[in-house]
PDB file of C-alpha atoms in Angstrom:
ATOM      1  CA  UNK X  12      21.709  -4.793  25.280  1.00 38.00           C
ATOM      2  CA  UNK X  13      19.691  -1.620  24.612  1.00 40.00           C
ATOM      3  CA  UNK X  14      21.459   1.597  25.401  1.00 46.00           C
ATOM      4  CA  UNK X  15      19.169   3.145  27.977  1.00 44.00           C
ATOM      5  CA  UNK X  16      16.368   3.864  25.533  1.00 46.00           C
ATOM      6  CA  UNK X  17      17.853   7.299  24.857  1.00 57.00           C
ATOM      7  CA  UNK X  18      16.008   7.511  21.522  1.00 76.00           C
ATOM      8  CA  UNK X  19      12.592   7.200  23.212  1.00 89.00           C
ATOM      9  CA  UNK X  20      10.247  10.036  22.275  1.00 94.00           C
ATOM     10  CA  UNK X  21       9.505  12.538  24.995  1.00 93.00           C
ATOM     11  CA  UNK X  22       5.932  13.069  23.893  1.00 96.00           C
ATOM     12  CA  UNK X  23       3.536  11.252  21.500  1.00 97.00           C
ATOM     13  CA  UNK X  24       0.195  12.812  20.463  1.00 97.00           C
ATOM     14  CA  UNK X  25      -3.003  10.918  20.782  1.00 97.00           C
ATOM     15  CA  UNK X  26      -5.453  10.468  17.921  1.00 96.00           C
ATOM     16  CA  UNK X  27      -7.487  13.291  19.256  1.00 97.00           C
ATOM     17  CA  UNK X  28      -4.453  15.595  19.424  1.00 97.00           C
ATOM     18  CA  UNK X  29      -3.571  14.771  15.819  1.00 97.00           C
ATOM     19  CA  UNK X  30      -7.061  15.666  14.754  1.00 97.00           C
ATOM     20  CA  UNK X  31      -6.875  18.887  16.698  1.00 98.00           C
ATOM     21  CA  UNK X  32      -3.757  19.816  14.797  1.00 98.00           C
ATOM     22  CA  UNK X  33      -5.443  19.017  11.461  1.00 98.00           C
ATOM     23  CA  UNK X  34      -8.243  21.323  12.431  1.00 98.00           C
ATOM     24  CA  UNK X  35      -5.713  24.062  13.270  1.00 98.00           C
ATOM     25  CA  UNK X  36      -3.685  23.786  10.084  1.00 98.00           C
ATOM     26  CA  UNK X  37      -4.835  25.696   6.942  1.00 97.00           C
ATOM     27  CA  UNK X  38      -6.214  23.373   4.208  1.00 98.00           C
ATOM     28  CA  UNK X  39      -3.258  24.046   1.880  1.00 97.00           C
ATOM     29  CA  UNK X  40      -0.873  22.303   4.431  1.00 98.00           C
ATOM     30  CA  UNK X  41      -3.047  19.557   5.860  1.00 98.00           C
ATOM     31  CA  UNK X  42      -1.643  16.941   3.467  1.00 98.00           C
ATOM     32  CA  UNK X  43       1.817  17.586   4.964  1.00 98.00           C
ATOM     33  CA  UNK X  44       0.336  16.661   8.387  1.00 98.00           C
ATOM     34  CA  UNK X  45      -1.075  13.474   6.873  1.00 98.00           C
ATOM     35  CA  UNK X  46       2.355  12.621   5.441  1.00 98.00           C
ATOM     36  CA  UNK X  47       3.785  12.900   8.963  1.00 98.00           C
ATOM     37  CA  UNK X  48       1.035  11.120  10.932  1.00 97.00           C
ATOM     38  CA  UNK X  49      -0.013   8.667   8.172  1.00 98.00           C
ATOM     39  CA  UNK X  50       3.324   7.778   6.599  1.00 98.00           C
ATOM     40  CA  UNK X  51       5.952   8.663   9.216  1.00 97.00           C
ATOM     41  CA  UNK X  52       7.622  11.283   7.035  1.00 97.00           C
ATOM     42  CA  UNK X  53      10.092  13.691   8.579  1.00 97.00           C
ATOM     43  CA  UNK X  54       9.520  17.420   7.971  1.00 97.00           C
ATOM     44  CA  UNK X  55      12.158  17.765   5.268  1.00 97.00           C
ATOM     45  CA  UNK X  56      10.822  14.685   3.520  1.00 97.00           C
ATOM     46  CA  UNK X  57       7.289  16.101   3.512  1.00 98.00           C
ATOM     47  CA  UNK X  58       8.324  19.548   2.345  1.00 98.00           C
ATOM     48  CA  UNK X  59      10.456  17.948  -0.428  1.00 97.00           C
ATOM     49  CA  UNK X  60       7.556  15.997  -1.874  1.00 98.00           C
ATOM     50  CA  UNK X  61       6.785  16.723  -5.514  1.00 98.00           C
ATOM     51  CA  UNK X  62       3.964  15.883  -7.847  1.00 97.00           C
ATOM     52  CA  UNK X  63       4.235  12.649  -9.831  1.00 95.00           C
ATOM     53  CA  UNK X  64       5.362   9.076  -9.470  1.00 95.00           C
ATOM     54  CA  UNK X  65       8.868  10.066  -8.406  1.00 96.00           C
ATOM     55  CA  UNK X  66       7.380  10.574  -4.889  1.00 97.00           C
ATOM     56  CA  UNK X  67       3.778   9.292  -4.766  1.00 97.00           C
ATOM     57  CA  UNK X  68       2.997   6.546  -7.254  1.00 97.00           C
ATOM     58  CA  UNK X  69      -0.777   6.268  -6.898  1.00 97.00           C
ATOM     59  CA  UNK X  70      -1.094   3.403  -9.417  1.00 96.00           C
ATOM     60  CA  UNK X  71       1.309   1.179  -7.500  1.00 97.00           C
ATOM     61  CA  UNK X  72       0.157   2.450  -4.073  1.00 97.00           C
ATOM     62  CA  UNK X  73       3.836   3.276  -3.289  1.00 98.00           C
ATOM     63  CA  UNK X  74       5.402   6.296  -1.601  1.00 98.00           C
ATOM     64  CA  UNK X  75       8.991   6.888  -2.580  1.00 98.00           C
ATOM     65  CA  UNK X  76      10.989   8.686   0.075  1.00 97.00           C
ATOM     66  CA  UNK X  77      13.687   9.812  -2.326  1.00 95.00           C
ATOM     67  CA  UNK X  78      14.503  13.335  -1.198  1.00 97.00           C
ATOM     68  CA  UNK X  79      14.191  16.051   1.414  1.00 97.00           C
ATOM     69  CA  UNK X  80      14.117  19.827   1.121  1.00 97.00           C
ATOM     70  CA  UNK X  81      17.179  21.548   2.603  1.00 96.00           C
ATOM     71  CA  UNK X  82      17.936  25.152   3.128  1.00 94.00           C
ATOM     72  CA  UNK X  83      21.439  26.535   3.562  1.00 90.00           C
ATOM     73  CA  UNK X  84      22.145  30.144   2.441  1.00 88.00           C
ATOM     74  CA  UNK X  85      25.725  29.306   1.471  1.00 87.00           C
ATOM     75  CA  UNK X  86      24.934  26.227  -0.577  1.00 86.00           C
ATOM     76  CA  UNK X  87      23.356  25.844  -4.073  1.00 89.00           C
ATOM     77  CA  UNK X  88      21.690  29.187  -3.860  1.00 84.00           C
ATOM     78  CA  UNK X  89      19.821  28.407  -0.666  1.00 92.00           C
ATOM     79  CA  UNK X  90      17.285  25.676  -1.325  1.00 96.00           C
ATOM     80  CA  UNK X  91      18.213  22.262  -2.636  1.00 97.00           C
ATOM     81  CA  UNK X  92      17.072  18.597  -2.546  1.00 97.00           C
ATOM     82  CA  UNK X  93      19.269  15.920  -0.870  1.00 96.00           C
ATOM     83  CA  UNK X  94      18.820  12.354   0.189  1.00 95.00           C
ATOM     84  CA  UNK X  95      16.773  11.724   3.349  1.00 95.00           C
ATOM     85  CA  UNK X  96      18.453  11.612   6.741  1.00 86.00           C
ATOM     86  CA  UNK X  97      21.013   8.928   7.320  1.00 79.00           C
ATOM     87  CA  UNK X  98      20.424   7.340   3.944  1.00 76.00           C
ATOM     88  CA  UNK X  99      16.862   6.414   4.962  1.00 89.00           C
ATOM     89  CA  UNK X 100      15.503   6.705   1.421  1.00 92.00           C
ATOM     90  CA  UNK X 101      13.194   3.889   0.379  1.00 94.00           C
ATOM     91  CA  UNK X 102       9.821   2.819  -0.907  1.00 97.00           C
ATOM     92  CA  UNK X 103       6.968   2.149   1.481  1.00 97.00           C
ATOM     93  CA  UNK X 104       3.259   1.347   1.099  1.00 97.00           C
ATOM     94  CA  UNK X 105       1.156   4.370   0.271  1.00 97.00           C
ATOM     95  CA  UNK X 106      -1.724   4.386   2.791  1.00 97.00           C
ATOM     96  CA  UNK X 107      -5.011   4.629   0.765  1.00 97.00           C
ATOM     97  CA  UNK X 108      -6.280   7.485   2.947  1.00 97.00           C
ATOM     98  CA  UNK X 109      -3.055   9.421   2.591  1.00 98.00           C
ATOM     99  CA  UNK X 110      -3.096   8.720  -1.143  1.00 97.00           C
ATOM    100  CA  UNK X 111      -6.592  10.180  -1.412  1.00 97.00           C
ATOM    101  CA  UNK X 112      -5.545  13.198   0.682  1.00 98.00           C
ATOM    102  CA  UNK X 113      -2.574  13.832  -1.664  1.00 98.00           C
ATOM    103  CA  UNK X 114      -4.722  13.503  -4.757  1.00 98.00           C
ATOM    104  CA  UNK X 115      -7.208  16.026  -3.395  1.00 98.00           C
ATOM    105  CA  UNK X 116      -4.366  18.360  -2.335  1.00 98.00           C
ATOM    106  CA  UNK X 117      -2.966  18.369  -5.884  1.00 98.00           C
ATOM    107  CA  UNK X 118      -6.382  19.135  -7.227  1.00 97.00           C
ATOM    108  CA  UNK X 119      -7.192  21.945  -4.756  1.00 98.00           C
ATOM    109  CA  UNK X 120      -3.665  23.385  -4.495  1.00 97.00           C
ATOM    110  CA  UNK X 121      -1.788  22.847  -7.807  1.00 97.00           C
ATOM    111  CA  UNK X 122       1.970  22.322  -7.180  1.00 97.00           C
ATOM    112  CA  UNK X 123       4.269  25.221  -7.772  1.00 94.00           C
ATOM    113  CA  UNK X 124       7.327  24.603  -9.910  1.00 97.00           C
ATOM    114  CA  UNK X 125      10.515  25.800  -8.276  1.00 96.00           C
ATOM    115  CA  UNK X 126      14.027  25.745  -9.734  1.00 96.00           C
ATOM    116  CA  UNK X 127      16.155  23.707  -7.296  1.00 96.00           C
ATOM    117  CA  UNK X 128      19.522  22.005  -7.253  1.00 96.00           C
ATOM    118  CA  UNK X 129      18.996  18.240  -6.808  1.00 97.00           C
ATOM    119  CA  UNK X 130      21.965  16.363  -5.311  1.00 96.00           C
ATOM    120  CA  UNK X 131      20.166  13.068  -4.627  1.00 95.00           C
ATOM    121  CA  UNK X 132      22.052  11.311  -7.346  1.00 91.00           C
ATOM    122  CA  UNK X 133      25.404  12.566  -6.168  1.00 89.00           C
ATOM    123  CA  UNK X 134      26.081  15.215  -8.848  1.00 91.00           C
ATOM    124  CA  UNK X 135      24.240  18.517  -8.532  1.00 95.00           C
ATOM    125  CA  UNK X 136      21.564  18.867 -11.157  1.00 96.00           C
ATOM    126  CA  UNK X 137      19.316  22.008 -11.478  1.00 96.00           C
ATOM    127  CA  UNK X 138      15.757  21.147 -12.323  1.00 96.00           C
ATOM    128  CA  UNK X 139      12.193  22.437 -12.093  1.00 97.00           C
ATOM    129  CA  UNK X 140      10.555  20.686  -9.115  1.00 98.00           C
ATOM    130  CA  UNK X 141       6.708  20.766  -8.764  1.00 98.00           C
ATOM    131  CA  UNK X 142       6.627  21.027  -4.994  1.00 98.00           C
ATOM    132  CA  UNK X 143       3.450  20.088  -3.200  1.00 98.00           C
ATOM    133  CA  UNK X 144       3.939  22.512  -0.374  1.00 98.00           C
ATOM    134  CA  UNK X 145       5.075  26.156  -0.709  1.00 97.00           C
ATOM    135  CA  UNK X 146       4.274  29.371   1.112  1.00 96.00           C
ATOM    136  CA  UNK X 147       1.328  31.462  -0.014  1.00 93.00           C
ATOM    137  CA  UNK X 148       3.825  33.357  -2.178  1.00 93.00           C
ATOM    138  CA  UNK X 149       4.931  30.220  -3.970  1.00 94.00           C
ATOM    139  CA  UNK X 150       8.295  29.846  -2.234  1.00 95.00           C
ATOM    140  CA  UNK X 151       9.755  26.804  -0.499  1.00 97.00           C
ATOM    141  CA  UNK X 152       9.718  26.808   3.255  1.00 95.00           C
ATOM    142  CA  UNK X 153      12.806  27.671   5.206  1.00 92.00           C
ATOM    143  CA  UNK X 154      13.095  26.169   8.745  1.00 88.00           C
ATOM    144  CA  UNK X 155      12.346  29.650  10.131  1.00 92.00           C
ATOM    145  CA  UNK X 156       9.206  30.268   8.059  1.00 95.00           C
ATOM    146  CA  UNK X 157       7.818  26.826   8.780  1.00 96.00           C
ATOM    147  CA  UNK X 158       8.571  27.098  12.480  1.00 96.00           C
ATOM    148  CA  UNK X 159       6.699  30.435  12.643  1.00 96.00           C
ATOM    149  CA  UNK X 160       3.594  28.844  11.125  1.00 97.00           C
ATOM    150  CA  UNK X 161       3.968  25.731  13.166  1.00 98.00           C
ATOM    151  CA  UNK X 162       4.055  27.630  16.412  1.00 98.00           C
ATOM    152  CA  UNK X 163       0.614  29.118  15.761  1.00 98.00           C
ATOM    153  CA  UNK X 164      -0.860  25.781  14.728  1.00 98.00           C
ATOM    154  CA  UNK X 165       0.668  23.961  17.681  1.00 98.00           C
ATOM    155  CA  UNK X 166      -0.725  26.481  20.115  1.00 98.00           C
ATOM    156  CA  UNK X 167      -4.167  26.352  18.602  1.00 98.00           C
ATOM    157  CA  UNK X 168      -4.150  22.589  18.824  1.00 98.00           C
ATOM    158  CA  UNK X 169      -3.037  22.575  22.400  1.00 98.00           C
ATOM    159  CA  UNK X 170       0.214  20.810  21.752  1.00 98.00           C
ATOM    160  CA  UNK X 171       3.123  21.207  24.142  1.00 97.00           C
ATOM    161  CA  UNK X 172       5.697  23.856  23.166  1.00 96.00           C
ATOM    162  CA  UNK X 173       8.829  21.811  24.056  1.00 94.00           C
ATOM    163  CA  UNK X 174       8.148  18.510  22.292  1.00 96.00           C
ATOM    164  CA  UNK X 175       5.167  19.203  20.104  1.00 98.00           C
ATOM    165  CA  UNK X 176       7.226  19.220  16.873  1.00 97.00           C
ATOM    166  CA  UNK X 177       6.409  17.872  13.433  1.00 98.00           C
ATOM    167  CA  UNK X 178       8.566  14.857  14.375  1.00 97.00           C
ATOM    168  CA  UNK X 179       5.969  13.960  16.952  1.00 98.00           C
ATOM    169  CA  UNK X 180       3.689  12.956  14.061  1.00 98.00           C
ATOM    170  CA  UNK X 181       6.309  10.336  13.084  1.00 98.00           C
ATOM    171  CA  UNK X 182       6.140   9.029  16.664  1.00 98.00           C
ATOM    172  CA  UNK X 183       2.388   8.830  16.348  1.00 97.00           C
ATOM    173  CA  UNK X 184       2.721   6.845  13.167  1.00 98.00           C
ATOM    174  CA  UNK X 185       5.198   4.387  14.689  1.00 97.00           C
ATOM    175  CA  UNK X 186       3.310   3.819  17.974  1.00 97.00           C
ATOM    176  CA  UNK X 187       0.027   3.442  16.148  1.00 97.00           C
ATOM    177  CA  UNK X 188       1.508   0.620  14.071  1.00 96.00           C
ATOM    178  CA  UNK X 189       2.983  -1.020  17.139  1.00 96.00           C
ATOM    179  CA  UNK X 190      -0.170  -0.871  19.282  1.00 94.00           C
ATOM    180  CA  UNK X 191      -2.112  -2.368  16.376  1.00 94.00           C
ATOM    181  CA  UNK X 192       0.149  -5.435  16.396  1.00 92.00           C
ATOM    182  CA  UNK X 193       2.580  -4.675  13.528  1.00 95.00           C
ATOM    183  CA  UNK X 194       5.666  -6.851  13.680  1.00 95.00           C
ATOM    184  CA  UNK X 195       8.907  -5.046  14.650  1.00 95.00           C
ATOM    185  CA  UNK X 196      10.436  -5.709  11.264  1.00 96.00           C
ATOM    186  CA  UNK X 197       7.433  -4.106   9.587  1.00 97.00           C
ATOM    187  CA  UNK X 198       7.703  -1.004  11.734  1.00 97.00           C
ATOM    188  CA  UNK X 199      11.377  -0.797  10.923  1.00 96.00           C
ATOM    189  CA  UNK X 200      10.612  -1.009   7.168  1.00 96.00           C
ATOM    190  CA  UNK X 201       7.900   1.675   7.313  1.00 97.00           C
ATOM    191  CA  UNK X 202      10.131   3.994   9.351  1.00 96.00           C
ATOM    192  CA  UNK X 203      13.108   3.222   7.079  1.00 96.00           C
ATOM    193  CA  UNK X 204      15.416   2.673  10.006  1.00 95.00           C
ATOM    194  CA  UNK X 205      18.791   1.265   9.084  1.00 92.00           C
ATOM    195  CA  UNK X 206      18.636  -1.399  11.732  1.00 93.00           C
ATOM    196  CA  UNK X 207      15.926  -3.104  13.826  1.00 94.00           C
ATOM    197  CA  UNK X 208      17.926  -2.092  16.870  1.00 94.00           C
ATOM    198  CA  UNK X 209      17.097   1.576  16.234  1.00 94.00           C
ATOM    199  CA  UNK X 210      13.407   0.823  16.063  1.00 95.00           C
ATOM    200  CA  UNK X 211      13.491  -1.173  19.262  1.00 94.00           C
ATOM    201  CA  UNK X 212      15.563   1.356  21.171  1.00 92.00           C
ATOM    202  CA  UNK X 213      13.111   4.099  20.250  1.00 95.00           C
ATOM    203  CA  UNK X 214       9.800   2.402  20.739  1.00 96.00           C
ATOM    204  CA  UNK X 215      10.400  -0.586  23.013  1.00 90.00           C
ATOM    205  CA  UNK X 216       8.034   0.758  25.696  1.00 90.00           C
ATOM    206  CA  UNK X 217       5.075   0.752  23.273  1.00 92.00           C
ATOM    207  CA  UNK X 218       5.201  -2.931  22.247  1.00 87.00           C
ATOM    208  CA  UNK X 219       2.425  -4.786  24.078  1.00 82.00           C
ATOM    209  CA  UNK X 220       3.793  -7.051  26.765  1.00 78.00           C
ATOM    210  CA  UNK X 221       2.652 -10.661  26.674  1.00 72.00           C
ATOM    211  CA  UNK X 222       2.419 -12.783  29.720  1.00 68.00           C
ATOM    212  CA  UNK X 223       4.608 -15.851  29.549  1.00 66.00           C
ATOM    213  CA  UNK X 224       2.812 -18.961  30.833  1.00 73.00           C
ATOM    214  CA  UNK X 225       4.568 -20.580  33.786  1.00 79.00           C
ATOM    215  CA  UNK X 226       5.836 -24.084  33.100  1.00 81.00           C
ATOM    216  CA  UNK X 227       5.471 -23.666  29.357  1.00 76.00           C
ATOM    217  CA  UNK X 228       8.510 -25.718  28.230  1.00 87.00           C
ATOM    218  CA  UNK X 229       7.953 -28.445  30.808  1.00 82.00           C
ATOM    219  CA  UNK X 230       4.383 -28.881  29.685  1.00 85.00           C
ATOM    220  CA  UNK X 231       5.411 -29.125  26.008  1.00 86.00           C
ATOM    221  CA  UNK X 232       7.958 -31.800  26.809  1.00 88.00           C
ATOM    222  CA  UNK X 233       5.588 -33.681  29.004  1.00 90.00           C
ATOM    223  CA  UNK X 234       2.888 -33.647  26.253  1.00 91.00           C
ATOM    224  CA  UNK X 235       5.480 -34.998  23.766  1.00 90.00           C
ATOM    225  CA  UNK X 236       6.488 -37.725  26.124  1.00 90.00           C
ATOM    226  CA  UNK X 237       2.835 -38.745  26.553  1.00 92.00           C
ATOM    227  CA  UNK X 238       2.269 -38.836  22.767  1.00 91.00           C
ATOM    228  CA  UNK X 239       5.396 -40.965  22.396  1.00 90.00           C
ATOM    229  CA  UNK X 240       4.241 -43.446  25.051  1.00 90.00           C
ATOM    230  CA  UNK X 241       0.863 -43.748  23.344  1.00 89.00           C
ATOM    231  CA  UNK X 242       2.387 -44.409  19.886  1.00 76.00           C
TER     232      UNK X 242
END
């Protein structure tokens, strides 16, 4: 039994509202919006994207959600890379449109290499990471700096203050899959949920309801009986 649908999103943007946000966001950050709306990435996953096949394998049309950017002043010097939330790392299909957007982003806004500690493999490793998204000064985003920028974009796009977060783009991604007849297991795979139950608890209200024909089973048995009598 589902637990009261407590995971259900409070607000999901429409297609027009996502486009309004894209219009409000500066060009150097629009690809991050596409990762949220077109691939279902969480904010940390989008900000942790780096150039190369480790994250976006254009030849195989695969997106590897292998890491997220974290910021904690008392750990690893502040910024570091960790596994995505709740072990939800995985490989999903790279949407052709999103792939094109990422390629154009890399061309127009060359990645900035930042020295980060990477703990995705378990042991901390310091490496140079060519991040796709940094501030205009070439620094990774903290939660605070991103939130400050986001507030302006959200307001310009007419998004609600309370629930108009980056995560709403992930809800848009999921509900668009569902309303276009994606199977529950496919939605689960693309969202990288650990179980199908999580997917259903979150988005059960968006799955199209199908009318069950009255007398369906009786009709099937009656038809089978008729075929048997005629044999």
